[in-house]
Short mmCIF file of C-alpha atoms (C1' of nucleotides) in Angstrom, two decimals:
data_model
loop_
_atom_site.label_atom_id
_atom_site.label_comp_id
_atom_site.label_asym_id
_atom_site.label_seq_id
_atom_site.Cartn_x
_atom_site.Cartn_y
_atom_site.Cartn_z
CA MET A 1 -40.40 5.90 42.68
CA THR A 2 -41.68 3.20 40.30
CA ARG A 3 -44.39 2.45 42.86
CA THR A 4 -47.09 4.77 41.49
CA ALA A 5 -49.24 5.13 44.57
CA SER A 6 -52.21 2.93 45.21
CA ASN A 7 -52.59 1.09 48.49
CA ALA A 8 -49.24 2.36 49.61
CA ALA A 9 -50.11 4.05 52.89
CA THR A 10 -53.83 4.10 53.60
CA ALA A 11 -55.70 7.32 52.83
CA GLU A 12 -55.70 7.22 49.06
CA PRO A 13 -53.43 9.94 47.72
CA ASP A 14 -55.52 11.20 44.87
CA ALA A 15 -53.61 14.41 44.32
CA SER A 16 -56.65 16.60 44.66
CA SER A 17 -56.67 17.44 48.35
CA ALA A 18 -55.23 20.91 48.64
CA ALA A 19 -53.01 21.65 45.69
CA ALA A 20 -54.10 22.76 42.25
CA SER A 21 -55.42 26.12 43.41
CA GLY A 22 -53.39 28.80 45.11
CA VAL A 23 -52.20 27.42 48.44
CA GLU A 24 -52.51 30.57 50.46
CA VAL A 25 -49.54 31.41 52.64
CA GLY A 26 -49.72 31.91 56.36
CA ASP A 27 -52.02 29.20 57.64
CA ASN A 28 -49.45 26.77 58.97
CA SER A 29 -48.67 25.67 62.47
CA LEU A 30 -45.19 26.92 61.70
CA ASP A 31 -46.42 30.48 61.80
CA GLN A 32 -47.45 30.00 65.41
CA LEU A 33 -43.95 28.92 66.40
CA ILE A 34 -41.64 31.57 67.75
CA GLY A 35 -38.65 29.57 66.60
CA TYR A 36 -39.75 29.37 63.00
CA ASN A 37 -40.61 33.06 62.82
CA LEU A 38 -37.30 33.91 64.44
CA LYS A 39 -35.49 31.91 61.79
CA ARG A 40 -37.33 33.55 58.92
CA VAL A 41 -36.76 37.03 60.30
CA TYR A 42 -33.11 36.23 60.90
CA ILE A 43 -32.71 35.18 57.28
CA LEU A 44 -34.37 38.35 56.04
CA LEU A 45 -32.18 40.42 58.29
CA GLN A 46 -28.99 38.69 57.17
CA MET A 47 -29.83 39.30 53.52
CA ASP A 48 -30.48 42.96 54.20
CA PHE A 49 -27.41 43.25 56.37
CA ARG A 50 -25.17 41.76 53.73
CA GLU A 51 -26.41 44.26 51.20
CA ALA A 52 -26.06 47.17 53.62
CA LEU A 53 -22.46 46.36 54.48
CA ALA A 54 -21.44 45.46 50.96
CA ALA A 55 -20.16 49.02 50.56
CA ASP A 56 -17.54 48.43 53.23
CA ASP A 57 -17.12 44.84 52.05
CA LEU A 58 -17.80 43.49 55.50
CA SER A 59 -19.74 40.38 56.44
CA ALA A 60 -21.69 40.24 59.68
CA ARG A 61 -19.07 38.04 61.33
CA VAL A 62 -16.18 40.25 60.31
CA PHE A 63 -18.06 43.34 61.41
CA SER A 64 -18.75 41.86 64.84
CA ALA A 65 -15.12 40.85 65.30
CA LEU A 66 -13.98 44.32 64.30
CA SER A 67 -16.49 45.84 66.69
CA VAL A 68 -15.23 43.97 69.72
CA THR A 69 -11.63 44.59 68.74
CA VAL A 70 -12.14 48.32 68.42
CA GLU A 71 -14.01 48.51 71.69
CA HIS A 72 -11.54 46.22 73.49
CA PRO A 73 -8.16 46.93 71.98
CA GLY A 74 -5.56 44.42 73.05
CA ILE A 75 -8.04 41.59 73.39
CA SER A 76 -6.68 38.11 72.74
CA GLN A 77 -8.14 35.92 70.02
CA SER A 78 -9.34 33.44 72.61
CA ASP A 79 -11.24 36.11 74.51
CA LEU A 80 -12.61 37.51 71.28
CA ALA A 81 -13.85 34.09 70.24
CA ARG A 82 -15.48 33.63 73.63
CA GLN A 83 -17.15 37.01 73.37
CA LEU A 84 -18.47 36.24 69.90
CA GLY A 85 -19.59 32.76 70.91
CA ILE A 86 -17.54 30.97 68.26
CA GLU A 87 -14.57 28.60 68.30
CA ARG A 88 -11.02 29.91 68.31
CA SER A 89 -10.35 27.96 65.12
CA GLY A 90 -13.18 29.72 63.39
CA LEU A 91 -11.86 33.11 64.36
CA VAL A 92 -8.52 32.66 62.64
CA ALA A 93 -9.86 33.24 59.15
CA ILE A 94 -11.76 36.31 60.31
CA VAL A 95 -8.70 37.89 61.91
CA ASP A 96 -6.60 36.92 58.88
CA LEU A 97 -9.01 38.88 56.75
CA LEU A 98 -9.01 41.87 59.06
CA GLU A 99 -5.24 41.86 59.14
CA GLN A 100 -4.90 41.52 55.37
CA ARG A 101 -7.07 44.58 55.02
CA HIS A 102 -4.98 46.44 57.59
CA LEU A 103 -7.94 47.03 59.88
CA VAL A 104 -6.46 45.06 62.75
CA GLN A 105 -2.97 44.00 63.81
CA ARG A 106 -1.80 40.94 65.65
CA VAL A 107 0.67 42.22 68.23
CA ALA A 108 2.98 40.07 70.30
CA VAL A 109 2.45 40.41 74.04
CA PRO A 110 5.65 40.80 76.12
CA GLY A 111 4.51 38.78 79.11
CA ASP A 112 3.06 35.79 77.30
CA ARG A 113 4.45 34.59 74.00
CA ARG A 114 1.38 32.49 73.29
CA VAL A 115 -1.08 35.29 72.85
CA GLN A 116 -1.47 37.66 69.94
CA ALA A 117 -3.17 40.82 71.15
CA LEU A 118 -5.49 42.37 68.61
CA HIS A 119 -5.27 46.09 68.01
CA PRO A 120 -7.34 48.10 65.56
CA THR A 121 -5.47 50.37 63.19
CA ASP A 122 -6.66 53.88 62.48
CA ALA A 123 -8.19 52.55 59.29
CA GLY A 124 -9.88 49.89 61.39
CA ARG A 125 -11.39 52.45 63.72
CA GLU A 126 -12.55 54.56 60.81
CA THR A 127 -14.04 51.65 58.93
CA TYR A 128 -15.77 50.51 62.08
CA ALA A 129 -17.24 53.95 62.75
CA ARG A 130 -18.55 54.11 59.22
CA ALA A 131 -19.88 50.57 59.30
CA LEU A 132 -21.56 51.05 62.66
CA ALA A 133 -23.36 54.11 61.33
CA THR A 134 -24.44 52.07 58.32
CA VAL A 135 -25.69 49.31 60.55
CA HIS A 136 -27.68 51.72 62.66
CA ARG A 137 -29.25 53.21 59.56
CA HIS A 138 -29.92 49.72 58.32
CA GLU A 139 -31.69 48.71 61.52
CA GLU A 140 -33.77 51.87 61.42
CA ALA A 141 -34.85 51.04 57.89
CA PHE A 142 -35.33 47.33 58.39
CA PHE A 143 -37.51 47.74 61.46
CA ASP A 144 -39.48 50.70 60.21
CA MET A 145 -42.75 48.79 60.23
CA VAL A 146 -42.28 48.23 63.93
CA THR A 147 -42.97 51.00 66.44
CA PRO A 148 -40.11 52.30 68.61
CA GLN A 149 -41.79 50.72 71.63
CA GLU A 150 -41.96 47.38 69.88
CA ARG A 151 -38.31 47.70 68.89
CA ASP A 152 -37.41 48.31 72.52
CA GLN A 153 -39.52 45.38 73.60
CA LEU A 154 -37.93 43.13 70.99
CA LEU A 155 -34.42 44.11 72.01
CA ALA A 156 -35.19 43.72 75.69
CA ILE A 157 -36.71 40.27 75.23
CA LEU A 158 -33.85 39.04 73.07
CA ARG A 159 -31.29 40.28 75.59
CA LYS A 160 -33.20 38.67 78.41
CA ILE A 161 -33.14 35.35 76.58
CA ARG A 162 -29.41 35.62 75.91
CA ARG A 163 -28.68 36.55 79.49
CA THR A 164 -30.40 33.43 80.74
CA ALA A 165 -29.76 30.87 78.04
CA GLU A 166 -26.21 31.77 77.18
CA MET B 1 2.70 39.28 58.18
CA THR B 2 6.48 39.68 58.35
CA ARG B 3 5.95 43.33 59.25
CA THR B 4 6.10 43.03 63.04
CA ALA B 5 4.29 46.15 64.08
CA SER B 6 6.11 49.36 64.71
CA ASN B 7 5.08 52.50 62.90
CA ALA B 8 2.56 50.52 60.97
CA ALA B 9 -0.62 52.42 61.70
CA THR B 10 -0.12 55.22 64.19
CA ALA B 11 -1.29 54.77 67.79
CA GLU B 12 1.41 52.52 69.15
CA PRO B 13 0.00 49.05 69.83
CA ASP B 14 1.56 48.26 73.16
CA ALA B 15 -0.64 45.31 74.01
CA SER B 16 -1.64 46.66 77.37
CA SER B 17 -4.83 48.53 76.64
CA ALA B 18 -7.67 46.29 77.71
CA ALA B 19 -6.61 42.66 77.63
CA ALA B 20 -4.73 40.79 80.32
CA SER B 21 -7.53 40.93 82.87
CA GLY B 22 -10.99 39.45 82.43
CA VAL B 23 -12.67 41.28 79.55
CA GLU B 24 -16.19 41.34 80.92
CA VAL B 25 -18.91 40.28 78.53
CA GLY B 26 -21.86 42.45 77.56
CA ASP B 27 -20.44 45.92 77.11
CA ASN B 28 -20.25 46.03 73.35
CA SER B 29 -22.15 48.08 70.83
CA LEU B 30 -23.16 44.74 69.40
CA ASP B 31 -25.39 44.12 72.37
CA GLN B 32 -27.42 47.19 71.46
CA LEU B 33 -28.10 45.88 67.98
CA ILE B 34 -31.32 44.00 67.44
CA GLY B 35 -29.77 42.12 64.56
CA TYR B 36 -26.86 40.79 66.55
CA ASN B 37 -29.05 39.72 69.44
CA LEU B 38 -31.44 38.09 67.02
CA LYS B 39 -28.59 36.12 65.53
CA ARG B 40 -27.30 34.94 68.89
CA VAL B 41 -30.76 33.91 70.06
CA TYR B 42 -31.38 32.14 66.77
CA ILE B 43 -28.21 30.13 67.21
CA LEU B 44 -29.14 29.17 70.75
CA LEU B 45 -32.58 28.17 69.61
CA GLN B 46 -31.27 26.07 66.75
CA MET B 47 -28.95 24.17 69.06
CA ASP B 48 -31.76 23.47 71.46
CA PHE B 49 -34.11 22.58 68.67
CA ARG B 50 -31.70 20.11 67.17
CA GLU B 51 -31.35 18.37 70.49
CA ALA B 52 -35.11 18.35 71.09
CA LEU B 53 -35.89 16.79 67.74
CA ALA B 54 -33.01 14.34 67.79
CA ALA B 55 -35.40 11.71 69.18
CA ASP B 56 -37.42 11.81 65.97
CA ASP B 57 -34.23 12.34 63.96
CA LEU B 58 -35.61 15.46 62.34
CA SER B 59 -33.77 18.65 61.51
CA ALA B 60 -35.56 21.97 61.58
CA ARG B 61 -35.78 22.13 57.82
CA VAL B 62 -37.15 18.61 57.46
CA PHE B 63 -39.63 19.24 60.24
CA SER B 64 -40.91 22.39 58.57
CA ALA B 65 -41.29 20.64 55.21
CA LEU B 66 -43.17 17.80 56.87
CA SER B 67 -45.37 20.30 58.66
CA VAL B 68 -46.51 22.06 55.53
CA THR B 69 -46.98 18.76 53.69
CA VAL B 70 -49.17 17.33 56.43
CA GLU B 71 -51.23 20.50 56.64
CA HIS B 72 -51.45 20.88 52.86
CA PRO B 73 -51.57 17.37 51.44
CA GLY B 74 -51.16 17.33 47.71
CA ILE B 75 -48.97 20.40 47.61
CA SER B 76 -46.42 20.57 44.83
CA GLN B 77 -42.73 20.85 45.52
CA SER B 78 -42.63 24.28 43.94
CA ASP B 79 -45.40 25.56 46.17
CA LEU B 80 -43.78 23.96 49.19
CA ALA B 81 -40.47 25.62 48.40
CA ARG B 82 -42.23 28.96 47.99
CA GLN B 83 -43.99 28.51 51.31
CA LEU B 84 -40.74 27.64 53.08
CA GLY B 85 -38.88 30.46 51.42
CA ILE B 86 -36.21 28.26 49.87
CA GLU B 87 -35.25 27.29 46.32
CA ARG B 88 -36.84 24.33 44.61
CA SER B 89 -33.42 22.81 44.14
CA GLY B 90 -32.80 22.90 47.86
CA LEU B 91 -36.04 21.16 48.60
CA VAL B 92 -35.24 18.06 46.57
CA ALA B 93 -32.88 16.61 49.20
CA ILE B 94 -35.39 17.28 51.95
CA VAL B 95 -38.22 15.53 50.14
CA ASP B 96 -35.85 12.69 49.19
CA LEU B 97 -35.17 12.19 52.86
CA LEU B 98 -38.83 12.32 53.83
CA GLU B 99 -39.67 9.82 51.11
CA GLN B 100 -36.84 7.46 52.07
CA ARG B 101 -38.22 7.42 55.58
CA HIS B 102 -41.74 6.76 54.26
CA LEU B 103 -43.14 9.88 55.85
CA VAL B 104 -44.14 11.47 52.56
CA GLN B 105 -44.88 10.18 49.06
CA ARG B 106 -44.35 11.79 45.71
CA VAL B 107 -47.55 11.14 43.77
CA ALA B 108 -48.02 11.74 40.06
CA VAL B 109 -50.78 14.20 39.27
CA PRO B 110 -53.13 13.13 36.43
CA GLY B 111 -53.66 16.56 34.93
CA ASP B 112 -50.05 17.72 34.87
CA ARG B 113 -47.20 15.29 34.37
CA ARG B 114 -44.61 17.80 35.54
CA VAL B 115 -45.73 18.03 39.14
CA GLN B 116 -45.18 15.55 41.91
CA ALA B 117 -47.85 16.08 44.54
CA LEU B 118 -46.64 15.46 48.08
CA HIS B 119 -48.80 13.39 50.37
CA PRO B 120 -47.99 12.47 53.95
CA THR B 121 -48.26 8.81 54.89
CA ASP B 122 -49.88 7.68 58.13
CA ALA B 123 -46.40 7.39 59.58
CA GLY B 124 -45.73 10.91 58.41
CA ARG B 125 -48.80 12.26 60.13
CA GLU B 126 -47.96 10.38 63.32
CA THR B 127 -44.34 11.51 63.31
CA TYR B 128 -45.43 15.05 62.67
CA ALA B 129 -47.95 15.00 65.53
CA ARG B 130 -45.28 13.69 67.89
CA ALA B 131 -42.67 16.15 66.67
CA LEU B 132 -45.04 19.10 66.87
CA ALA B 133 -45.81 18.22 70.49
CA THR B 134 -42.08 18.00 71.16
CA VAL B 135 -41.53 21.37 69.54
CA HIS B 136 -44.26 22.97 71.62
CA ARG B 137 -42.76 21.54 74.79
CA HIS B 138 -39.36 22.72 73.60
CA GLU B 139 -40.57 26.26 73.06
CA GLU B 140 -42.22 26.29 76.48
CA ALA B 141 -38.96 25.24 78.05
CA PHE B 142 -36.70 27.43 75.97
CA PHE B 143 -38.69 30.59 76.61
CA ASP B 144 -39.42 29.92 80.25
CA MET B 145 -37.44 32.96 81.39
CA VAL B 146 -39.78 35.11 79.36
CA THR B 147 -43.28 35.90 80.55
CA PRO B 148 -46.28 34.72 78.51
CA GLN B 149 -47.00 38.33 77.63
CA GLU B 150 -43.47 38.82 76.39
CA ARG B 151 -43.75 35.62 74.37
CA ASP B 152 -46.90 36.93 72.73
CA GLN B 153 -45.22 40.25 72.07
CA LEU B 154 -42.19 38.55 70.56
CA LEU B 155 -44.30 36.37 68.28
CA ALA B 156 -46.48 39.28 67.24
CA ILE B 157 -43.50 41.47 66.41
CA LEU B 158 -41.73 38.76 64.44
CA ARG B 159 -44.88 38.02 62.46
CA LYS B 160 -45.38 41.69 61.78
CA ILE B 161 -41.86 41.95 60.42
CA ARG B 162 -42.33 38.91 58.21
CA ARG B 163 -45.64 40.17 56.92
CA THR B 164 -44.05 43.41 55.79
CA ALA B 165 -40.54 42.43 54.78
CA GLU B 166 -41.30 39.11 53.14
"C1'" DC C 1 -51.25 22.75 14.93
"C1'" DC C 2 -46.91 24.31 16.05
"C1'" DG C 3 -43.21 26.89 17.96
"C1'" DG C 4 -41.59 29.88 21.67
"C1'" DG C 5 -41.92 30.67 26.35
"C1'" DA C 6 -42.98 29.36 31.00
"C1'" DT C 7 -43.01 25.84 34.65
"C1'" DT C 8 -41.60 21.46 37.36
"C1'" DG C 9 -38.43 18.67 39.25
"C1'" DT C 10 -33.71 17.63 39.24
"C1'" DT C 11 -28.41 17.54 39.21
"C1'" DT C 12 -24.24 19.70 39.84
"C1'" DA C 13 -21.04 22.85 41.51
"C1'" DG C 14 -20.10 26.08 44.76
"C1'" DC C 15 -20.51 29.22 48.71
"C1'" DT C 16 -20.79 30.64 53.82
"C1'" DG C 17 -20.13 29.84 58.24
"C1'" DC C 18 -19.47 27.15 61.33
"C1'" DT C 19 -17.32 22.73 64.42
"C1'" DA C 20 -14.11 19.03 65.93
"C1'" DA C 21 -9.76 17.09 66.15
"C1'" DA C 22 -5.11 17.24 65.98
"C1'" DC C 23 -0.77 19.73 66.44
"C1'" DT C 24 2.91 23.20 67.99
"C1'" DG C 25 4.59 26.30 71.01
"C1'" DT C 26 4.31 28.23 75.38
"C1'" DT C 27 3.13 28.87 80.31
"C1'" DA C 28 1.50 27.38 84.81
"C1'" DT C 29 1.37 24.08 88.47
"C1'" DA C 30 1.75 19.96 91.39
"C1'" DT D 1 10.81 18.77 86.43
"C1'" DA D 2 6.97 16.36 84.65
"C1'" DT D 3 2.31 17.23 83.53
"C1'" DA D 4 -1.46 19.77 82.72
"C1'" DA D 5 -3.54 23.74 80.64
"C1'" DC D 6 -3.75 27.27 77.27
"C1'" DA D 7 -3.09 30.17 72.68
"C1'" DG D 8 -3.15 30.02 68.02
"C1'" DT D 9 -3.32 27.45 63.94
"C1'" DT D 10 -4.36 23.87 60.13
"C1'" DT D 11 -7.09 20.58 58.19
"C1'" DA D 12 -11.10 18.05 57.23
"C1'" DG D 13 -15.80 18.01 57.23
"C1'" DC D 14 -20.62 19.24 57.87
"C1'" DA D 15 -25.21 21.85 57.28
"C1'" DG D 16 -27.79 24.45 54.65
"C1'" DC D 17 -28.30 27.04 51.47
"C1'" DT D 18 -27.99 29.35 46.13
"C1'" DA D 19 -27.28 29.68 41.08
"C1'" DA D 20 -27.04 27.71 36.73
"C1'" DA D 21 -28.08 24.44 33.61
"C1'" DC D 22 -31.03 20.71 31.85
"C1'" DA D 23 -35.00 17.55 30.31
"C1'" DA D 24 -39.69 16.93 30.35
"C1'" DT D 25 -43.96 18.96 30.09
"C1'" DC D 26 -47.47 22.38 29.64
"C1'" DC D 27 -49.53 26.75 27.84
"C1'" DC D 28 -50.69 30.08 24.47
"C1'" DG D 29 -50.59 33.17 20.37
"C1'" DG D 30 -50.68 33.23 15.69
#
DNA sequence: CCGGGATTGTTTAGCTGCTAAACTGTTATA
DNA sequence: TATAACAGTTTAGCAGCTAAACAATCCCGG
């Protein structure tokens, strides 16, 4: 600050170039970038998702951990972390939460005293079933401006990218 | 804790259900969810993006702010925040950074002493041009497993979602 | 012309969701 | 049996946001 603009950087900044009026949205290079649009859509989706799963008091991360645990009972935390693409250290808090809420149990494995196998409880399975239904309804609603074909295309493309880049 | 699993929740957790072996990846309900795949792809993209723009020492957020400023010289911080979909308070640090690096200037506006119009410097325009080229090359490389048609489809779908949901 | 309300930029505190590094206990292997 | 590898955990820290409060300034109705 202090320096109140004059010969500072060439092209005289006269504060009259584009501002003042409305600044219409949607005419940026950003809007031509897949990455930027992906980010914006992801943010929208997360907000919606949070709201949708608020009833079951589940965040996206906790939901995904519960999902894999229910569908792979007995999975180790290391394998779960690998599957979710996060660090083992980051998973601890998530499993702590699931265990506190009696949705998942850490069970000692006879053969190997290092690993804690994760098993869903009945409540865990029920909560998951309910939450999954909610999520499906949520996706239906969120993507309702997109045709079923486009939804299929979107999913297929995203999966293709993951398969290659992951 | 303390309660070491026994009759805790019904179905006896015997730690032999699915673990132990390999736990193949890709057979979860999660992988059928657009939202989850979107998240994973977004994370991959962000990692790649960070690396690509490390040369110019720009994060995604700073790059996007610079982009809009260059393409809308004289824009106010409030309008910029609106355009980027973030809070004004969150933008302050970004603009601070851009100004410290002499890529953007805050310029007092004669008519309204509240607003600080943002103007790119020559260095800002140059850096942006270089970074934008880098980003384009990055997107080419990142999405090279996806056909040009699929890329167009992806972009179109994402933009459609934003147009409606935003 | 003046007083209430809106707006701009800003600071501060706090949240979420991660990682990286270090550590313990345990198992596998050379 | 020493050494490496692995599982889970704790701690510290970062990025990238939001929400709330605030001062300065502008706008507008009466």
